[in-house]
PDB file of C-alpha atoms and ligand atoms in Angstrom:
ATOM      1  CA  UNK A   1     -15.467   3.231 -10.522  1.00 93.00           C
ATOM      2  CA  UNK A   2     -11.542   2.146 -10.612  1.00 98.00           C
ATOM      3  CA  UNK A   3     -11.904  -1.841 -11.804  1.00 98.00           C
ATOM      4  CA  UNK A   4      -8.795  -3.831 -10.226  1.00 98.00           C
ATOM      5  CA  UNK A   5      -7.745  -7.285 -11.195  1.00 99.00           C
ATOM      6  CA  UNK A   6      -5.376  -8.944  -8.476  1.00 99.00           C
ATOM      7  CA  UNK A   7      -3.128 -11.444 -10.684  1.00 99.00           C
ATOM      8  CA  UNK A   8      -1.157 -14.861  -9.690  1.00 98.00           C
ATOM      9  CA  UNK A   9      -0.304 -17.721 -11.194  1.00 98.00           C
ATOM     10  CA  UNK A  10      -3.417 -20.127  -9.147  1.00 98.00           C
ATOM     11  CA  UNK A  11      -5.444 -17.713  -8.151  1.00 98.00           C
ATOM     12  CA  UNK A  12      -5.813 -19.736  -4.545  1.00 98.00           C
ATOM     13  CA  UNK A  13      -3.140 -17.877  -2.177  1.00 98.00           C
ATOM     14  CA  UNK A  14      -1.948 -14.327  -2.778  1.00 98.00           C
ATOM     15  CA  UNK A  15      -4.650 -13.023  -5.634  1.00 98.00           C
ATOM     16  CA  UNK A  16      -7.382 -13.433  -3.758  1.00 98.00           C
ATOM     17  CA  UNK A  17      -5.786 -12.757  -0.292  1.00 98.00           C
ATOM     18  CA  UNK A  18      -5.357  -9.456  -1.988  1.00 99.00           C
ATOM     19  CA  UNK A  19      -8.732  -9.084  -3.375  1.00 98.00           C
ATOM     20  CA  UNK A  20     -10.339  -9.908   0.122  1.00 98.00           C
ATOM     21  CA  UNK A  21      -7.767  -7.408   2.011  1.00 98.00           C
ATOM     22  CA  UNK A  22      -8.604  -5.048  -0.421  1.00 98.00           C
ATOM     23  CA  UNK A  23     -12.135  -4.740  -0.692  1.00 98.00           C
ATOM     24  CA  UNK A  24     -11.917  -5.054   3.494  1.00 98.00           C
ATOM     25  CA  UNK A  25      -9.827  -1.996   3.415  1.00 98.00           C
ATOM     26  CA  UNK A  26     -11.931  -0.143   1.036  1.00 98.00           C
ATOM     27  CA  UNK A  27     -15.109  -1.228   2.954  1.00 97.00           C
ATOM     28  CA  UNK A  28     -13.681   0.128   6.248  1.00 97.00           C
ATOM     29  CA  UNK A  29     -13.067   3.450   4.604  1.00 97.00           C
ATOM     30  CA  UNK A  30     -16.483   3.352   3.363  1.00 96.00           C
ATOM     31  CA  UNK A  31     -15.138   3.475  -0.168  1.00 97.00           C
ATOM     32  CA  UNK A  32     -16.616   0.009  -1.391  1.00 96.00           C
ATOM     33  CA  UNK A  33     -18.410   1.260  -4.152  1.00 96.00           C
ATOM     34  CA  UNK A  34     -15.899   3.312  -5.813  1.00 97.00           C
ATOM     35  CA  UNK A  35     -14.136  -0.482  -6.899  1.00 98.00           C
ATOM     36  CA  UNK A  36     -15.111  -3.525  -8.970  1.00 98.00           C
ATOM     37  CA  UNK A  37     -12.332  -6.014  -7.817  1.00 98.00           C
ATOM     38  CA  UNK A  38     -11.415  -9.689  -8.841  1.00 98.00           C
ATOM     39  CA  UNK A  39      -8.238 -11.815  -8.697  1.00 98.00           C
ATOM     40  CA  UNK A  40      -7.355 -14.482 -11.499  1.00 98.00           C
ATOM     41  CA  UNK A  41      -4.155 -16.932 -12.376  1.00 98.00           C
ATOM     42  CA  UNK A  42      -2.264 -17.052 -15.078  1.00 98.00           C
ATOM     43  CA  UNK A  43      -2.755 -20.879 -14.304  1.00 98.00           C
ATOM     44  CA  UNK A  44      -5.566 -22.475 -14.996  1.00 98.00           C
ATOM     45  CA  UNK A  45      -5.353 -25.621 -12.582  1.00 97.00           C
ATOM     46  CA  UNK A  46      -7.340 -24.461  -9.978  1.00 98.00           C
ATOM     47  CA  UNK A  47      -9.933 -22.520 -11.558  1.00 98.00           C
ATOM     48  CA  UNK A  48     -13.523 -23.087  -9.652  1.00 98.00           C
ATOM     49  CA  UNK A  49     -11.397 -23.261  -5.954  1.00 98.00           C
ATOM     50  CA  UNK A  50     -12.125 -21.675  -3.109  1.00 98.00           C
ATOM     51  CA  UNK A  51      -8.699 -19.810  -1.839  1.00 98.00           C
ATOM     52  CA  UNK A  52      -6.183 -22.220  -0.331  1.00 98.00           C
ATOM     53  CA  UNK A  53      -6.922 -23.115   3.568  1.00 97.00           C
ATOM     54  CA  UNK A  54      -3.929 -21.633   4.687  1.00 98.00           C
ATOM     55  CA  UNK A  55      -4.813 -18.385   3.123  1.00 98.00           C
ATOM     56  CA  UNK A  56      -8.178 -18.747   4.574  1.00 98.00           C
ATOM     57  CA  UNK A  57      -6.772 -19.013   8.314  1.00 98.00           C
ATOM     58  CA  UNK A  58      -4.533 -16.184   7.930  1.00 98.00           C
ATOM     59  CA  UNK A  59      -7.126 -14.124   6.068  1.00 98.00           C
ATOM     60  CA  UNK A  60      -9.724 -14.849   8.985  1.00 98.00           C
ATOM     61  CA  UNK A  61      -7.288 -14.167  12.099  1.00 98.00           C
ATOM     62  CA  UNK A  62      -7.246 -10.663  10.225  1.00 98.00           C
ATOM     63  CA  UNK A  63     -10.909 -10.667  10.149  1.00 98.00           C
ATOM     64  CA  UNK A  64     -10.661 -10.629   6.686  1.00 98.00           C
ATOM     65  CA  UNK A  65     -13.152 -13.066   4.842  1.00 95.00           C
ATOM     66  CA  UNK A  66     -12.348 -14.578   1.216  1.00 98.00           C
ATOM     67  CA  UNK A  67     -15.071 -15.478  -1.285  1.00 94.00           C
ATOM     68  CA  UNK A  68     -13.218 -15.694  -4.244  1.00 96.00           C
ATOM     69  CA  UNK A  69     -13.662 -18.715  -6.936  1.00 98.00           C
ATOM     70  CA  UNK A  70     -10.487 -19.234  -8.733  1.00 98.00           C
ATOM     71  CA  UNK A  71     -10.740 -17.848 -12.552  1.00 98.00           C
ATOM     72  CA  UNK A  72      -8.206 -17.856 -15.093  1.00 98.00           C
ATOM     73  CA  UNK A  73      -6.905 -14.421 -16.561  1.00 98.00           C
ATOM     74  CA  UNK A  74      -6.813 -13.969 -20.350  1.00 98.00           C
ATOM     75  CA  UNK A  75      -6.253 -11.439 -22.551  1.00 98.00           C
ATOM     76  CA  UNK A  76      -9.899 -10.353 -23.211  1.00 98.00           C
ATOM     77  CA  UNK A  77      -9.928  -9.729 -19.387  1.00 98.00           C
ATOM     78  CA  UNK A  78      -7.633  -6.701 -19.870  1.00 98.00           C
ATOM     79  CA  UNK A  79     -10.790  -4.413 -21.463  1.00 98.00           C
ATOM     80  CA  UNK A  80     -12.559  -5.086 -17.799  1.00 98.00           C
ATOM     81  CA  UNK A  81      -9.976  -3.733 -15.512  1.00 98.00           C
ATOM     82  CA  UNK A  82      -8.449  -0.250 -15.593  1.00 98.00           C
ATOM     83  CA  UNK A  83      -5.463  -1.898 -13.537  1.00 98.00           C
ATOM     84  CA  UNK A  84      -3.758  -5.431 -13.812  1.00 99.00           C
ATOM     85  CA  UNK A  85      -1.235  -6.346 -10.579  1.00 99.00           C
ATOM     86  CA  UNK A  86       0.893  -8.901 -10.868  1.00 98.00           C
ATOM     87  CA  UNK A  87       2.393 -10.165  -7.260  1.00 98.00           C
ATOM     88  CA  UNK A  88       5.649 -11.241  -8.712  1.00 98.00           C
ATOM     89  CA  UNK A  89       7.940 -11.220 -11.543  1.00 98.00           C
ATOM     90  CA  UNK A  90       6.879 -14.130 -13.426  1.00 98.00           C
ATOM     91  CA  UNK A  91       3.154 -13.114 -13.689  1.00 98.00           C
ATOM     92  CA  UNK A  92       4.219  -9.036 -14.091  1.00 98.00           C
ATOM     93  CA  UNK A  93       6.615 -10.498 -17.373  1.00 98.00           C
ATOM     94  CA  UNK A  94       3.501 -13.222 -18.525  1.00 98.00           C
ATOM     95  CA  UNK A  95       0.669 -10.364 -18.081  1.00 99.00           C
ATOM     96  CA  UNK A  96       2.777  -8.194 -20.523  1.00 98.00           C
ATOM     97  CA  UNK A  97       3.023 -10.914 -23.192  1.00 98.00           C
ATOM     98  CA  UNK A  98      -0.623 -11.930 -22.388  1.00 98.00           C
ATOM     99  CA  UNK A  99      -1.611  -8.246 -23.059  1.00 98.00           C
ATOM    100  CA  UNK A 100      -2.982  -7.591 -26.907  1.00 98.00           C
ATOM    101  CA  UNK A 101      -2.042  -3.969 -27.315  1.00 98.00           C
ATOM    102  CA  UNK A 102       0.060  -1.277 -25.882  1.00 98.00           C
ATOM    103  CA  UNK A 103      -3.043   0.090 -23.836  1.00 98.00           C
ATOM    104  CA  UNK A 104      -3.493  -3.270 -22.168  1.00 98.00           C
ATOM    105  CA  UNK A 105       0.039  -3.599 -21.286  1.00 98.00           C
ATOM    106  CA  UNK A 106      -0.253   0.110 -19.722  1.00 98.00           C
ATOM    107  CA  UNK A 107      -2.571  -1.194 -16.946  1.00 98.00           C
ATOM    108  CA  UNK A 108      -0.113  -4.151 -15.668  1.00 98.00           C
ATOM    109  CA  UNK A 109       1.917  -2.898 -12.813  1.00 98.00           C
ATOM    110  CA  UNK A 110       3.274  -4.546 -10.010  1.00 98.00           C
ATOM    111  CA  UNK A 111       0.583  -4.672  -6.523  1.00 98.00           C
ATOM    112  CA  UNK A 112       4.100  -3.868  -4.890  1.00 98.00           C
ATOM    113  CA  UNK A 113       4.893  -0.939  -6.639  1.00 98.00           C
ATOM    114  CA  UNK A 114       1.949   1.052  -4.532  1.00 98.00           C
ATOM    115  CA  UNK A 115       3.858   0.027  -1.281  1.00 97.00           C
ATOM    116  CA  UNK A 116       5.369   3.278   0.238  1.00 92.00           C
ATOM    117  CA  UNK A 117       7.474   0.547   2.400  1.00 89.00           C
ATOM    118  CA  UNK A 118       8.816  -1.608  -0.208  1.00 94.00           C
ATOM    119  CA  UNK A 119      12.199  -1.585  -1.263  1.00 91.00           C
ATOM    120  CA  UNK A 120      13.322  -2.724  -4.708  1.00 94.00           C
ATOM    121  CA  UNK A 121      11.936  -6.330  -4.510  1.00 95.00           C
ATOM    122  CA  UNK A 122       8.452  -5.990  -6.216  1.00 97.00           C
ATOM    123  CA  UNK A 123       7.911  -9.700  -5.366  1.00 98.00           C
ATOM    124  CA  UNK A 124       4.930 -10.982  -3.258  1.00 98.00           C
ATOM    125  CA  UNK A 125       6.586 -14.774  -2.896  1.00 98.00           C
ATOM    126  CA  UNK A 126       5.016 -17.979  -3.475  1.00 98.00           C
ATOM    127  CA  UNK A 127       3.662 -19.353  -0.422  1.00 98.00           C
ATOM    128  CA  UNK A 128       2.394 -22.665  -1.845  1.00 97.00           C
ATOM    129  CA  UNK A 129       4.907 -24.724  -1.349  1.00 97.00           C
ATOM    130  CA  UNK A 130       5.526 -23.228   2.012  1.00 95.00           C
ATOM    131  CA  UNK A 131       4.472 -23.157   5.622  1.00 95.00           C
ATOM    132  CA  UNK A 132       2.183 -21.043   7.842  1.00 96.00           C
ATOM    133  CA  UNK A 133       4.461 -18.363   8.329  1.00 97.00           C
ATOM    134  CA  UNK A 134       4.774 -17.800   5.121  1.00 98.00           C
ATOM    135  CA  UNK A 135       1.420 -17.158   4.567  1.00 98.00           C
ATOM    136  CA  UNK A 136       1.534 -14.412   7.248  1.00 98.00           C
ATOM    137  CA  UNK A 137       4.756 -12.790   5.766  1.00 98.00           C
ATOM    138  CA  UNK A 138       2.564 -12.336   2.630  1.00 98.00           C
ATOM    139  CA  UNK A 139      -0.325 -11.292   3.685  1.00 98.00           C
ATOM    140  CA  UNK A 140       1.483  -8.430   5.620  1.00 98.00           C
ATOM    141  CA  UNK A 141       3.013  -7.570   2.432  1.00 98.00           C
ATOM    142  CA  UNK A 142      -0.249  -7.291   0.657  1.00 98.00           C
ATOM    143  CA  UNK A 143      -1.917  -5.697   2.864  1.00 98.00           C
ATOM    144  CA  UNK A 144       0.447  -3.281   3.188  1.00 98.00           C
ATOM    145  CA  UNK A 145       0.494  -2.535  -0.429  1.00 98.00           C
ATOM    146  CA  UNK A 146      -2.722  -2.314  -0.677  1.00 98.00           C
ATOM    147  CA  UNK A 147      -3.535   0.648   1.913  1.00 98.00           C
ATOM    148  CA  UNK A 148      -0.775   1.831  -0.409  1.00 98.00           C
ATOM    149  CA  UNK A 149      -2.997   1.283  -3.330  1.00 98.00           C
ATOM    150  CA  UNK A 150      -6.447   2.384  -1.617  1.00 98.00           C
ATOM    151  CA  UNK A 151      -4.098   6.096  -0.528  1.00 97.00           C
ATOM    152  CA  UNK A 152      -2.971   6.755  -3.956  1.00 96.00           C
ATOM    153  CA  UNK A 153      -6.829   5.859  -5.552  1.00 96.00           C
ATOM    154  CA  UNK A 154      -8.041   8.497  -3.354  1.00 88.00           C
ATOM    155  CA  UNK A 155      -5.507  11.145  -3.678  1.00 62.00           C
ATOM    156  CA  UNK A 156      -4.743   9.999  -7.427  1.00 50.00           C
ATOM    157  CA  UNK A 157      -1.245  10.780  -7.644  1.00 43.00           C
TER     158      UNK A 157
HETATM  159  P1  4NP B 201      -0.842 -18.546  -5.886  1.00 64.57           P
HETATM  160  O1  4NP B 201      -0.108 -19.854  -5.330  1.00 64.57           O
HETATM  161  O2  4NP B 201      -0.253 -18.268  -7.248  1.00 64.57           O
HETATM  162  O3  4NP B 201      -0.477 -17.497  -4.898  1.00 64.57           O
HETATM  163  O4  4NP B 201      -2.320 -18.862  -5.933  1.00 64.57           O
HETATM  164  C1  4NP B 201       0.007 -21.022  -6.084  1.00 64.57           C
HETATM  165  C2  4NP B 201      -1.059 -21.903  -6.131  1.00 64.57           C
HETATM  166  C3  4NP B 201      -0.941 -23.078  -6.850  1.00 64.57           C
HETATM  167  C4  4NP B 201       0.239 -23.367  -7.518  1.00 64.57           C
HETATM  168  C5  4NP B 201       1.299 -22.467  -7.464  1.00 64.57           C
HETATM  169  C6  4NP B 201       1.172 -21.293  -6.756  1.00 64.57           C
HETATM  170  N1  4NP B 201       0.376 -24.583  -8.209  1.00 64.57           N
HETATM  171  O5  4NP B 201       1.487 -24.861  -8.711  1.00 64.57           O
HETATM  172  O6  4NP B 201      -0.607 -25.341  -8.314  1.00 64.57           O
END
């Protein structure tokens, strides 16, 4: 069982887009049960949300469903997950000071980084502030990342 954490900073767009792409991804390669997943925020404003209605529209014109609760991530969290992806900069540089010990800070890598596709931006942007298209752009960026991820779980390169 691989544990995965999906980390930004309100846990209502692009963490759990990722967890609900994710698990939809591992589901349709009937590999479900070889993952615990969960998103969190380094934020704690939204914690208790359900995922922000724009992400839900995008997610469900996917056919993706999202049943996340929004959660704040702290440093405990890092003995429950084997990996910790941050979806941009800010969170990948606040995870590492979050982290408690060099093994925690060993599991925080960028979601981007699993992306055959991506170039040297590891950045999933922030969509809150923006529009509808926005939220498509990233959700295909996550989702493309994370057939990345689910490929190099199985192969475990
Ligand atoms: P997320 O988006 O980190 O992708 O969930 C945001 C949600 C809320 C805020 C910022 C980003 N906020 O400032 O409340």
């Amino acid at each position: 069982m691989t544990r995965i954490c999906f980390v930004c900073l309100g846990n209502i767009c692009r963490s759990p887009l990722a967890e609900g792409i994710f698990n939809h991804l591992a589901a349709q390669a009937g590999r479900g049960p070889e993952f615990h997943v969960e998103s969190a925020g380094l934020g704690s404003w939204h914690v208790g949300e359900a995922p922000d209605s724009r992400a839900q529209r995008v997610a469900q014109a996917h056919g993706v469903a999202l049943d996340s609760r929004a959660q704040q991530f702290r440093a405990k969290d890092f003995e429950r997950f084997d990996l910790v992806l941050a979806l941009d900069d800010d969170i990948y540089g606040g995870l590492l000071e979050l982290a408690p010990s060099p093994a925690a800070r060993a599991k925080v890598r960028y979601l981007r980084d699993y992306d055959p596709l991506a170039g040297p931006d590891r950045e999933v942007p922030d969509p809150y502030y923006g529009n509808q298209r926005l939220f498509e752009h990233v959700y295909a960026l996550i989702e493309s990342a994370c057939r990345g991820l689910l490929d190099e779980l199985s192969t475990g390169r």
